[in-house]
Amino acid sequence: MKLLVTGGAGYIGSVVAELATDAGHEVVVLDDLRAGFRAAVPQGSRLIVGAIGDPAALAQAFASGPFDAVMHLAAEAAIEESTTNPALYFQVNLADSLTLIDAMRAHGVARLVLSSTAATYGEPRQVPITEDHPQAPVNAYGESKLMLETCLRWYHRAYGLRTVAFRYFNAAGATAARGESRRHETHLLPLALDAMAGRRPPLRVFGHDYPTPDGTCVRDYVHVADIARAHLLALERIDQLGLAFFNLGSETGYSVRQVLDAVARTLGREVPSEPAPRRPGDPAVLVASAARARAELGWQPEAGLDAIIRSAWEWRQRHPHGYRE
Ligand code: UDP
């Protein structure tokens, strides 16, 4: 297939582009490089530098079609920032995304694979979280993605747009070639590995009084390559599915403390850490049920937490400064 991958220079998008290219798809990446890196784009896929909300960039991107599908991963995705700057999140994740989807309609592209998020659920009423769990986001990031999901339900009904939306839990880990690199890092595993290596100050553990066994937040970590594989499976099934929402998670929860312990156990070095106040916008527990993706896509995550940690560390050792030249 010929695919347009927005955000294909970013962390998850570049791994989607890598696996898609390896599987024989033709990939065009649209990314404005505000968070992504040119070096993350796989060789063999064309990069168009531009924003999803920019009509000129969209015209250029769609002129390099026709595309069989759009994989839309370009987004703002820092939860705490979304609590202080919601305007950015609604602009990019909702308004600009709708501009992209309008361009798809104008160019007759009828298949969309969307990256959504577990943050659409908010504080879970029960775990594991199934896709039918009520969606009541507790941060503007989750709200912006939920609003886009809602639009797509109507677009499917009115325009027949076929959509598979993935609600990612916590993406982590690396392939041999691509890993986590941000100009401003906020995520647990890369910060913990850098703290372990002495390249950053001790890891600040946000919150010790959550209603969890050890008081720190519980998350469901899923390997970025497992997430990317689900996107390729979605392409095979999207015409039959029409409109579908899938959790992508490992179905196992680890507290922040347990992640730091797993790093020490797997890599043989302690992660220096210190207690810190809660971070705004963080739900206490997010753990997926992935039963629907298993049943309807035949998807099964392959990597557990130890493999995630090892792959992230191997990549970090080869790229101590990330993609920065
Ligand atoms: N976290 C932490 N210290 C950090 C970064 C993250 O304690 O420096 C915690 C955070 O509060 C959350 C978990 O680690 O409970 C995962 O956070 P991350 O930012 O990696 O992903 P998110 O869950 O926000 O998508």
mmCIF file of C-alpha atoms and ligand atoms in Angstrom:
data_model
loop_
_atom_site.group_PDB
_atom_site.id
_atom_site.type_symbol
_atom_site.label_atom_id
_atom_site.label_comp_id
_atom_site.label_asym_id
_atom_site.label_seq_id
_atom_site.Cartn_x
_atom_site.Cartn_y
_atom_site.Cartn_z
ATOM 1 C CA MET A 1 0.000 0.000 0.000
ATOM 2 C CA LYS A 2 0.983 3.640 -0.292
ATOM 3 C CA LEU A 3 0.791 5.297 3.110
ATOM 4 C CA LEU A 4 0.978 8.833 4.444
ATOM 5 C CA VAL A 5 2.393 8.721 7.979
ATOM 6 C CA THR A 6 1.970 11.974 9.888
ATOM 7 C CA GLY A 7 4.388 12.313 12.779
ATOM 8 C CA GLY A 8 6.631 9.798 11.042
ATOM 9 C CA ALA A 9 9.745 11.566 12.355
ATOM 10 C CA GLY A 10 8.563 11.144 15.937
ATOM 11 C CA TYR A 11 9.028 8.291 18.360
ATOM 12 C CA ILE A 12 6.105 5.983 17.582
ATOM 13 C CA GLY A 13 5.531 7.300 14.047
ATOM 14 C CA SER A 14 9.091 6.575 12.947
ATOM 15 C CA VAL A 15 8.792 2.978 14.148
ATOM 16 C CA VAL A 16 5.471 2.653 12.309
ATOM 17 C CA ALA A 17 7.222 3.999 9.185
ATOM 18 C CA GLU A 18 10.113 1.558 9.734
ATOM 19 C CA LEU A 19 7.925 -1.519 10.045
ATOM 20 C CA ALA A 20 5.681 -0.398 7.186
ATOM 21 C CA THR A 21 8.689 0.127 4.913
ATOM 22 C CA ASP A 22 10.139 -3.237 5.947
ATOM 23 C CA ALA A 23 6.789 -4.864 5.127
ATOM 24 C CA GLY A 24 6.972 -3.479 1.590
ATOM 25 C CA HIS A 25 4.622 -0.515 1.902
ATOM 26 C CA GLU A 26 5.516 2.780 0.287
ATOM 27 C CA VAL A 27 5.704 5.479 2.958
ATOM 28 C CA VAL A 28 5.551 9.257 2.729
ATOM 29 C CA VAL A 29 6.149 11.026 6.054
ATOM 30 C CA LEU A 30 4.552 14.372 6.867
ATOM 31 C CA ASP A 31 6.203 15.935 9.910
ATOM 32 C CA ASP A 32 7.024 19.534 10.783
ATOM 33 C CA LEU A 33 10.000 18.416 12.908
ATOM 34 C CA ARG A 34 8.786 20.464 15.878
ATOM 35 C CA ALA A 35 9.176 17.291 17.924
ATOM 36 C CA GLY A 36 10.466 14.830 15.350
ATOM 37 C CA PHE A 37 13.890 14.343 13.820
ATOM 38 C CA ARG A 38 14.900 14.020 10.197
ATOM 39 C CA ALA A 39 17.288 11.208 11.185
ATOM 40 C CA ALA A 40 14.383 9.144 12.543
ATOM 41 C CA VAL A 41 12.686 8.873 9.137
ATOM 42 C CA PRO A 42 13.527 5.531 7.526
ATOM 43 C CA GLN A 43 15.658 5.563 4.423
ATOM 44 C CA GLY A 44 13.441 4.857 1.494
ATOM 45 C CA SER A 45 10.525 6.907 2.738
ATOM 46 C CA ARG A 46 10.096 10.461 1.582
ATOM 47 C CA LEU A 47 9.883 13.236 4.192
ATOM 48 C CA ILE A 48 7.694 16.264 3.597
ATOM 49 C CA VAL A 49 8.454 18.899 6.219
ATOM 50 C CA GLY A 50 5.231 20.618 7.162
ATOM 51 C CA ALA A 51 2.399 20.806 9.670
ATOM 52 C CA ILE A 52 -0.844 18.843 9.492
ATOM 53 C CA GLY A 53 -2.752 22.113 9.879
ATOM 54 C CA ASP A 54 -0.959 23.830 6.988
ATOM 55 C CA PRO A 55 -2.959 23.669 3.740
ATOM 56 C CA ALA A 56 0.184 24.158 1.601
ATOM 57 C CA ALA A 57 1.960 21.256 3.314
ATOM 58 C CA LEU A 58 -1.149 19.107 2.957
ATOM 59 C CA ALA A 59 -1.420 19.979 -0.746
ATOM 60 C CA GLN A 60 2.207 18.937 -1.231
ATOM 61 C CA ALA A 61 1.723 15.743 0.764
ATOM 62 C CA PHE A 62 -1.424 14.620 -1.030
ATOM 63 C CA ALA A 63 0.091 15.530 -4.413
ATOM 64 C CA SER A 64 2.590 12.723 -3.750
ATOM 65 C CA GLY A 65 -0.266 10.234 -3.444
ATOM 66 C CA PRO A 66 -2.668 8.692 -4.201
ATOM 67 C CA PHE A 67 -2.609 7.103 -0.752
ATOM 68 C CA ASP A 68 -4.387 3.941 0.293
ATOM 69 C CA ALA A 69 -4.423 5.095 3.920
ATOM 70 C CA VAL A 70 -3.269 7.772 6.312
ATOM 71 C CA MET A 71 -1.589 6.818 9.564
ATOM 72 C CA HIS A 72 -2.088 9.857 11.752
ATOM 73 C CA LEU A 73 0.387 10.023 14.613
ATOM 74 C CA ALA A 74 1.350 13.705 14.609
ATOM 75 C CA ALA A 75 0.189 15.168 17.907
ATOM 76 C CA GLU A 76 1.070 17.067 21.029
ATOM 77 C CA ALA A 77 1.326 14.441 23.762
ATOM 78 C CA ALA A 78 2.712 15.757 27.053
ATOM 79 C CA ILE A 79 0.043 15.359 29.696
ATOM 80 C CA GLU A 80 1.286 17.936 32.178
ATOM 81 C CA GLU A 81 1.786 20.563 29.464
ATOM 82 C CA SER A 82 -1.781 19.942 28.331
ATOM 83 C CA THR A 83 -3.044 20.975 31.766
ATOM 84 C CA THR A 84 -1.354 24.389 31.525
ATOM 85 C CA ASN A 85 -1.634 24.986 27.765
ATOM 86 C CA PRO A 86 -4.836 23.275 26.618
ATOM 87 C CA ALA A 87 -5.143 25.645 23.638
ATOM 88 C CA LEU A 88 -2.144 23.982 21.973
ATOM 89 C CA TYR A 89 -3.672 20.542 22.458
ATOM 90 C CA PHE A 90 -7.075 21.400 21.039
ATOM 91 C CA GLN A 91 -5.445 23.278 18.151
ATOM 92 C CA VAL A 92 -3.112 20.475 17.052
ATOM 93 C CA ASN A 93 -4.866 17.303 18.175
ATOM 94 C CA LEU A 94 -8.356 18.420 17.195
ATOM 95 C CA ALA A 95 -8.461 21.419 14.834
ATOM 96 C CA ASP A 96 -5.341 20.626 12.798
ATOM 97 C CA SER A 97 -6.257 16.937 12.740
ATOM 98 C CA LEU A 98 -9.639 17.831 11.236
ATOM 99 C CA THR A 99 -7.859 19.916 8.599
ATOM 100 C CA LEU A 100 -5.808 16.835 7.729
ATOM 101 C CA ILE A 101 -8.924 14.660 7.587
ATOM 102 C CA ASP A 102 -10.695 17.216 5.377
ATOM 103 C CA ALA A 103 -7.742 16.972 3.003
ATOM 104 C CA MET A 104 -8.084 13.182 3.047
ATOM 105 C CA ARG A 105 -11.734 13.516 2.056
ATOM 106 C CA ALA A 106 -10.890 16.027 -0.662
ATOM 107 C CA HIS A 107 -8.361 13.575 -2.099
ATOM 108 C CA GLY A 108 -10.561 10.515 -1.766
ATOM 109 C CA VAL A 109 -8.498 8.755 0.917
ATOM 110 C CA ALA A 110 -10.962 6.608 2.828
ATOM 111 C CA ARG A 111 -8.809 4.825 5.425
ATOM 112 C CA LEU A 112 -7.425 6.345 8.609
ATOM 113 C CA VAL A 113 -5.375 4.684 11.331
ATOM 114 C CA LEU A 114 -5.325 7.083 14.265
ATOM 115 C CA SER A 115 -3.192 7.225 17.360
ATOM 116 C CA SER A 116 -5.435 7.899 20.319
ATOM 117 C CA THR A 117 -4.674 7.334 23.964
ATOM 118 C CA ALA A 118 -5.538 5.630 27.235
ATOM 119 C CA ALA A 119 -5.762 9.169 28.596
ATOM 120 C CA THR A 120 -9.252 9.312 27.041
ATOM 121 C CA TYR A 121 -10.480 7.115 29.916
ATOM 122 C CA GLY A 122 -9.450 9.325 32.833
ATOM 123 C CA GLU A 123 -9.527 7.698 36.274
ATOM 124 C CA PRO A 124 -10.560 4.106 35.642
ATOM 125 C CA ARG A 125 -13.612 2.731 37.452
ATOM 126 C CA GLN A 126 -12.278 -0.756 36.975
ATOM 127 C CA VAL A 127 -9.080 -2.296 35.644
ATOM 128 C CA PRO A 128 -8.181 -3.746 33.281
ATOM 129 C CA ILE A 129 -9.770 -1.069 31.121
ATOM 130 C CA THR A 130 -11.817 -2.329 28.196
ATOM 131 C CA GLU A 131 -12.732 -0.164 25.214
ATOM 132 C CA ASP A 132 -16.286 0.142 26.561
ATOM 133 C CA HIS A 133 -15.088 1.772 29.759
ATOM 134 C CA PRO A 134 -16.574 5.286 30.170
ATOM 135 C CA GLN A 135 -14.332 7.982 28.748
ATOM 136 C CA ALA A 136 -13.914 10.916 31.142
ATOM 137 C CA PRO A 137 -10.472 12.439 30.605
ATOM 138 C CA VAL A 138 -8.686 14.207 33.469
ATOM 139 C CA ASN A 139 -6.342 16.208 31.237
ATOM 140 C CA ALA A 140 -6.699 18.257 28.057
ATOM 141 C CA TYR A 141 -4.510 15.815 26.129
ATOM 142 C CA GLY A 142 -6.992 12.996 26.717
ATOM 143 C CA GLU A 143 -9.917 15.327 26.047
ATOM 144 C CA SER A 144 -8.481 16.509 22.733
ATOM 145 C CA LYS A 145 -8.077 12.911 21.526
ATOM 146 C CA LEU A 146 -11.535 11.939 22.754
ATOM 147 C CA MET A 147 -13.064 14.846 20.839
ATOM 148 C CA LEU A 148 -11.270 13.672 17.703
ATOM 149 C CA GLU A 149 -12.546 10.120 18.265
ATOM 150 C CA THR A 150 -16.071 11.557 18.554
ATOM 151 C CA CYS A 151 -15.700 13.495 15.292
ATOM 152 C CA LEU A 152 -14.548 10.343 13.550
ATOM 153 C CA ARG A 153 -17.648 8.435 14.650
ATOM 154 C CA TRP A 154 -19.717 11.067 12.834
ATOM 155 C CA TYR A 155 -17.373 11.133 9.828
ATOM 156 C CA HIS A 156 -17.693 7.378 9.526
ATOM 157 C CA ARG A 157 -21.481 7.643 9.569
ATOM 158 C CA ALA A 158 -21.703 10.580 7.182
ATOM 159 C CA TYR A 159 -18.747 10.090 4.836
ATOM 160 C CA GLY A 160 -17.987 6.389 5.222
ATOM 161 C CA LEU A 161 -14.463 7.190 6.438
ATOM 162 C CA ARG A 162 -12.973 3.922 7.669
ATOM 163 C CA THR A 163 -11.141 4.440 10.937
ATOM 164 C CA VAL A 164 -9.135 2.292 13.291
ATOM 165 C CA ALA A 165 -8.175 4.270 16.396
ATOM 166 C CA PHE A 166 -5.607 2.878 18.799
ATOM 167 C CA ARG A 167 -5.706 3.909 22.417
ATOM 168 C CA TYR A 168 -2.065 3.569 23.366
ATOM 169 C CA PHE A 169 -1.091 2.855 26.902
ATOM 170 C CA ASN A 170 2.572 3.666 27.716
ATOM 171 C CA ALA A 171 4.757 3.203 24.648
ATOM 172 C CA ALA A 172 8.351 2.420 25.537
ATOM 173 C CA GLY A 173 11.425 0.612 24.219
ATOM 174 C CA ALA A 174 13.247 0.793 20.899
ATOM 175 C CA THR A 175 13.993 -1.100 17.715
ATOM 176 C CA ALA A 176 17.620 -1.588 16.714
ATOM 177 C CA ALA A 177 17.458 1.616 14.688
ATOM 178 C CA ARG A 178 14.847 3.828 16.367
ATOM 179 C CA GLY A 179 14.185 4.895 19.928
ATOM 180 C CA GLU A 180 12.891 7.556 22.238
ATOM 181 C CA SER A 181 14.459 10.984 21.690
ATOM 182 C CA ARG A 182 12.874 14.290 22.615
ATOM 183 C CA ARG A 183 14.174 17.823 22.825
ATOM 184 C CA HIS A 184 12.425 18.090 26.160
ATOM 185 C CA GLU A 185 12.120 14.655 27.746
ATOM 186 C CA THR A 186 9.315 14.033 30.258
ATOM 187 C CA HIS A 187 8.842 10.249 30.045
ATOM 188 C CA LEU A 188 9.727 7.821 32.763
ATOM 189 C CA LEU A 189 11.976 5.256 31.096
ATOM 190 C CA PRO A 190 14.313 7.586 29.151
ATOM 191 C CA LEU A 191 14.679 9.834 32.197
ATOM 192 C CA ALA A 192 15.342 6.826 34.447
ATOM 193 C CA LEU A 193 17.994 5.414 32.079
ATOM 194 C CA ASP A 194 19.744 8.772 31.835
ATOM 195 C CA ALA A 195 19.641 9.142 35.630
ATOM 196 C CA MET A 196 21.112 5.649 35.936
ATOM 197 C CA ALA A 197 23.890 6.592 33.512
ATOM 198 C CA GLY A 198 24.629 9.776 35.462
ATOM 199 C CA ARG A 199 23.610 11.954 32.537
ATOM 200 C CA ARG A 200 20.687 13.507 34.395
ATOM 201 C CA PRO A 201 19.828 14.296 38.005
ATOM 202 C CA PRO A 202 18.090 11.643 40.104
ATOM 203 C CA LEU A 203 14.695 10.606 38.783
ATOM 204 C CA ARG A 204 11.916 12.518 40.499
ATOM 205 C CA VAL A 205 9.150 10.086 41.437
ATOM 206 C CA PHE A 206 5.917 12.037 41.093
ATOM 207 C CA GLY A 207 3.552 11.218 43.962
ATOM 208 C CA HIS A 208 3.758 8.665 46.769
ATOM 209 C CA ASP A 209 0.214 8.742 48.063
ATOM 210 C CA TYR A 210 -1.755 7.298 45.142
ATOM 211 C CA PRO A 211 -4.190 4.491 45.967
ATOM 212 C CA THR A 212 -1.789 1.843 44.643
ATOM 213 C CA PRO A 213 0.174 -0.871 46.492
ATOM 214 C CA ASP A 214 3.333 1.235 46.864
ATOM 215 C CA GLY A 215 1.736 4.675 46.471
ATOM 216 C CA THR A 216 3.275 5.432 43.043
ATOM 217 C CA CYS A 217 1.332 5.507 39.751
ATOM 218 C CA VAL A 218 0.713 2.264 37.918
ATOM 219 C CA ARG A 219 1.033 2.183 34.118
ATOM 220 C CA ASP A 220 0.916 -0.418 31.371
ATOM 221 C CA TYR A 221 4.132 -0.333 29.312
ATOM 222 C CA VAL A 222 3.974 -1.684 25.776
ATOM 223 C CA HIS A 223 6.841 -2.011 23.320
ATOM 224 C CA VAL A 224 6.827 0.551 20.531
ATOM 225 C CA ALA A 225 7.408 -2.185 17.920
ATOM 226 C CA ASP A 226 4.372 -4.085 19.217
ATOM 227 C CA ILE A 227 2.361 -0.888 18.822
ATOM 228 C CA ALA A 228 3.700 -0.393 15.301
ATOM 229 C CA ARG A 229 2.828 -3.986 14.375
ATOM 230 C CA ALA A 230 -0.772 -3.360 15.372
ATOM 231 C CA HIS A 231 -0.909 -0.532 12.822
ATOM 232 C CA LEU A 232 0.050 -2.904 10.026
ATOM 233 C CA LEU A 233 -2.541 -5.447 11.174
ATOM 234 C CA ALA A 234 -5.119 -2.654 11.128
ATOM 235 C CA LEU A 235 -4.406 -1.992 7.460
ATOM 236 C CA GLU A 236 -5.281 -5.597 6.670
ATOM 237 C CA ARG A 237 -8.602 -5.425 8.536
ATOM 238 C CA ILE A 238 -9.765 -1.827 8.217
ATOM 239 C CA ASP A 239 -12.142 -2.387 5.310
ATOM 240 C CA GLN A 240 -13.991 -5.105 7.242
ATOM 241 C CA LEU A 241 -13.879 -3.203 10.532
ATOM 242 C CA GLY A 242 -15.194 0.105 9.175
ATOM 243 C CA LEU A 243 -14.876 1.890 12.511
ATOM 244 C CA ALA A 244 -13.069 0.394 15.468
ATOM 245 C CA PHE A 245 -11.297 1.406 18.654
ATOM 246 C CA PHE A 246 -8.594 -0.745 20.214
ATOM 247 C CA ASN A 247 -6.549 -0.551 23.365
ATOM 248 C CA LEU A 248 -2.873 -1.311 22.867
ATOM 249 C CA GLY A 249 -1.352 -2.402 26.141
ATOM 250 C CA SER A 250 0.421 -5.339 27.723
ATOM 251 C CA GLU A 251 -2.379 -5.964 30.265
ATOM 252 C CA THR A 252 0.192 -5.746 33.057
ATOM 253 C CA GLY A 253 0.574 -2.799 35.400
ATOM 254 C CA TYR A 254 3.848 -1.637 36.940
ATOM 255 C CA SER A 255 4.226 1.151 39.458
ATOM 256 C CA VAL A 256 6.915 3.781 38.977
ATOM 257 C CA ARG A 257 8.806 2.097 41.822
ATOM 258 C CA GLN A 258 8.507 -1.302 40.119
ATOM 259 C CA VAL A 259 9.835 0.142 36.854
ATOM 260 C CA LEU A 260 12.883 1.529 38.643
ATOM 261 C CA ASP A 261 13.388 -1.842 40.363
ATOM 262 C CA ALA A 262 13.067 -3.618 37.006
ATOM 263 C CA VAL A 263 15.729 -1.327 35.499
ATOM 264 C CA ALA A 264 18.077 -2.151 38.390
ATOM 265 C CA ARG A 265 17.379 -5.878 38.051
ATOM 266 C CA THR A 266 17.664 -5.984 34.253
ATOM 267 C CA LEU A 267 20.670 -3.714 33.820
ATOM 268 C CA GLY A 268 22.404 -4.312 37.145
ATOM 269 C CA ARG A 269 22.527 -0.644 38.122
ATOM 270 C CA GLU A 270 20.361 1.354 40.489
ATOM 271 C CA VAL A 271 18.407 4.361 39.273
ATOM 272 C CA PRO A 272 19.040 7.282 41.636
ATOM 273 C CA SER A 273 15.650 8.729 42.565
ATOM 274 C CA GLU A 274 14.010 11.178 44.907
ATOM 275 C CA PRO A 275 10.422 11.787 45.983
ATOM 276 C CA ALA A 276 8.527 14.632 44.319
ATOM 277 C CA PRO A 277 4.951 15.967 44.448
ATOM 278 C CA ARG A 278 2.232 14.548 42.226
ATOM 279 C CA ARG A 279 2.343 15.665 38.589
ATOM 280 C CA PRO A 280 -0.883 17.368 37.482
ATOM 281 C CA GLY A 281 -3.122 15.298 35.215
ATOM 282 C CA ASP A 282 -1.831 11.843 36.215
ATOM 283 C CA PRO A 283 -4.461 9.152 36.864
ATOM 284 C CA ALA A 284 -3.416 6.659 39.578
ATOM 285 C CA VAL A 285 -3.734 3.473 37.517
ATOM 286 C CA LEU A 286 -3.949 2.743 33.786
ATOM 287 C CA VAL A 287 -3.888 -0.903 32.746
ATOM 288 C CA ALA A 288 -5.358 -2.180 29.482
ATOM 289 C CA SER A 289 -7.465 -5.056 28.494
ATOM 290 C CA ALA A 290 -6.168 -5.880 25.014
ATOM 291 C CA ALA A 291 -8.710 -8.650 24.453
ATOM 292 C CA ARG A 292 -10.372 -6.825 21.571
ATOM 293 C CA ALA A 293 -7.119 -6.304 19.643
ATOM 294 C CA ARG A 294 -6.265 -9.960 20.244
ATOM 295 C CA ALA A 295 -9.613 -11.182 19.000
ATOM 296 C CA GLU A 296 -10.184 -8.823 16.073
ATOM 297 C CA LEU A 297 -6.648 -8.082 14.861
ATOM 298 C CA GLY A 298 -4.807 -11.188 16.021
ATOM 299 C CA TRP A 299 -2.449 -8.813 17.872
ATOM 300 C CA GLN A 300 -0.368 -10.002 20.760
ATOM 301 C CA PRO A 301 2.341 -7.931 22.446
ATOM 302 C CA GLU A 302 5.623 -9.833 22.323
ATOM 303 C CA ALA A 303 7.937 -7.810 24.575
ATOM 304 C CA GLY A 304 7.591 -7.645 28.350
ATOM 305 C CA LEU A 305 8.979 -4.941 30.627
ATOM 306 C CA ASP A 306 12.487 -6.406 30.829
ATOM 307 C CA ALA A 307 12.784 -6.603 27.031
ATOM 308 C CA ILE A 308 11.456 -3.039 26.773
ATOM 309 C CA ILE A 309 14.081 -1.820 29.231
ATOM 310 C CA ARG A 310 16.909 -3.699 27.522
ATOM 311 C CA SER A 311 15.970 -2.421 24.064
ATOM 312 C CA ALA A 312 15.671 1.162 25.296
ATOM 313 C CA TRP A 313 19.051 0.954 27.013
ATOM 314 C CA GLU A 314 20.774 -0.580 23.982
ATOM 315 C CA TRP A 315 19.441 2.213 21.797
ATOM 316 C CA ARG A 316 20.416 4.868 24.330
ATOM 317 C CA GLN A 317 23.956 3.560 24.504
ATOM 318 C CA ARG A 318 24.253 3.840 20.735
ATOM 319 C CA HIS A 319 22.559 7.252 20.745
ATOM 320 C CA PRO A 320 23.558 8.939 24.011
ATOM 321 C CA HIS A 321 22.301 12.278 22.688
ATOM 322 C CA GLY A 322 19.302 10.832 20.894
ATOM 323 C CA TYR A 323 18.989 11.929 17.267
ATOM 324 C CA ARG A 324 20.658 15.255 17.892
ATOM 325 C CA GLU A 325 23.640 15.757 15.688
HETATM 326 N N1 UDP B 1 6.959 9.758 36.155
HETATM 327 C C1 UDP B 1 7.743 10.040 37.271
HETATM 328 N N2 UDP B 1 8.878 10.801 37.108
HETATM 329 C C2 UDP B 1 9.249 11.294 35.891
HETATM 330 C C3 UDP B 1 8.448 10.989 34.749
HETATM 331 C C4 UDP B 1 7.306 10.218 34.922
HETATM 332 O O1 UDP B 1 7.439 9.645 38.395
HETATM 333 O O2 UDP B 1 10.262 11.998 35.796
HETATM 334 C C5 UDP B 1 5.744 8.943 36.322
HETATM 335 C C6 UDP B 1 4.484 9.673 35.891
HETATM 336 O O3 UDP B 1 3.960 10.426 36.955
HETATM 337 C C7 UDP B 1 3.597 8.511 35.468
HETATM 338 C C8 UDP B 1 4.568 7.452 34.959
HETATM 339 O O4 UDP B 1 5.856 7.832 35.480
HETATM 340 O O5 UDP B 1 2.935 7.970 36.585
HETATM 341 C C9 UDP B 1 4.650 7.415 33.456
HETATM 342 O O6 UDP B 1 4.827 8.744 32.993
HETATM 343 P P1 UDP B 1 5.215 9.089 31.507
HETATM 344 O O7 UDP B 1 5.409 10.583 31.433
HETATM 345 O O8 UDP B 1 6.343 8.239 31.071
HETATM 346 O O9 UDP B 1 3.949 8.646 30.650
HETATM 347 P P2 UDP B 1 2.382 9.064 30.778
HETATM 348 O O10 UDP B 1 1.773 8.053 31.708
HETATM 349 O O11 UDP B 1 2.339 10.463 31.281
HETATM 350 O O12 UDP B 1 1.877 8.931 29.387
#
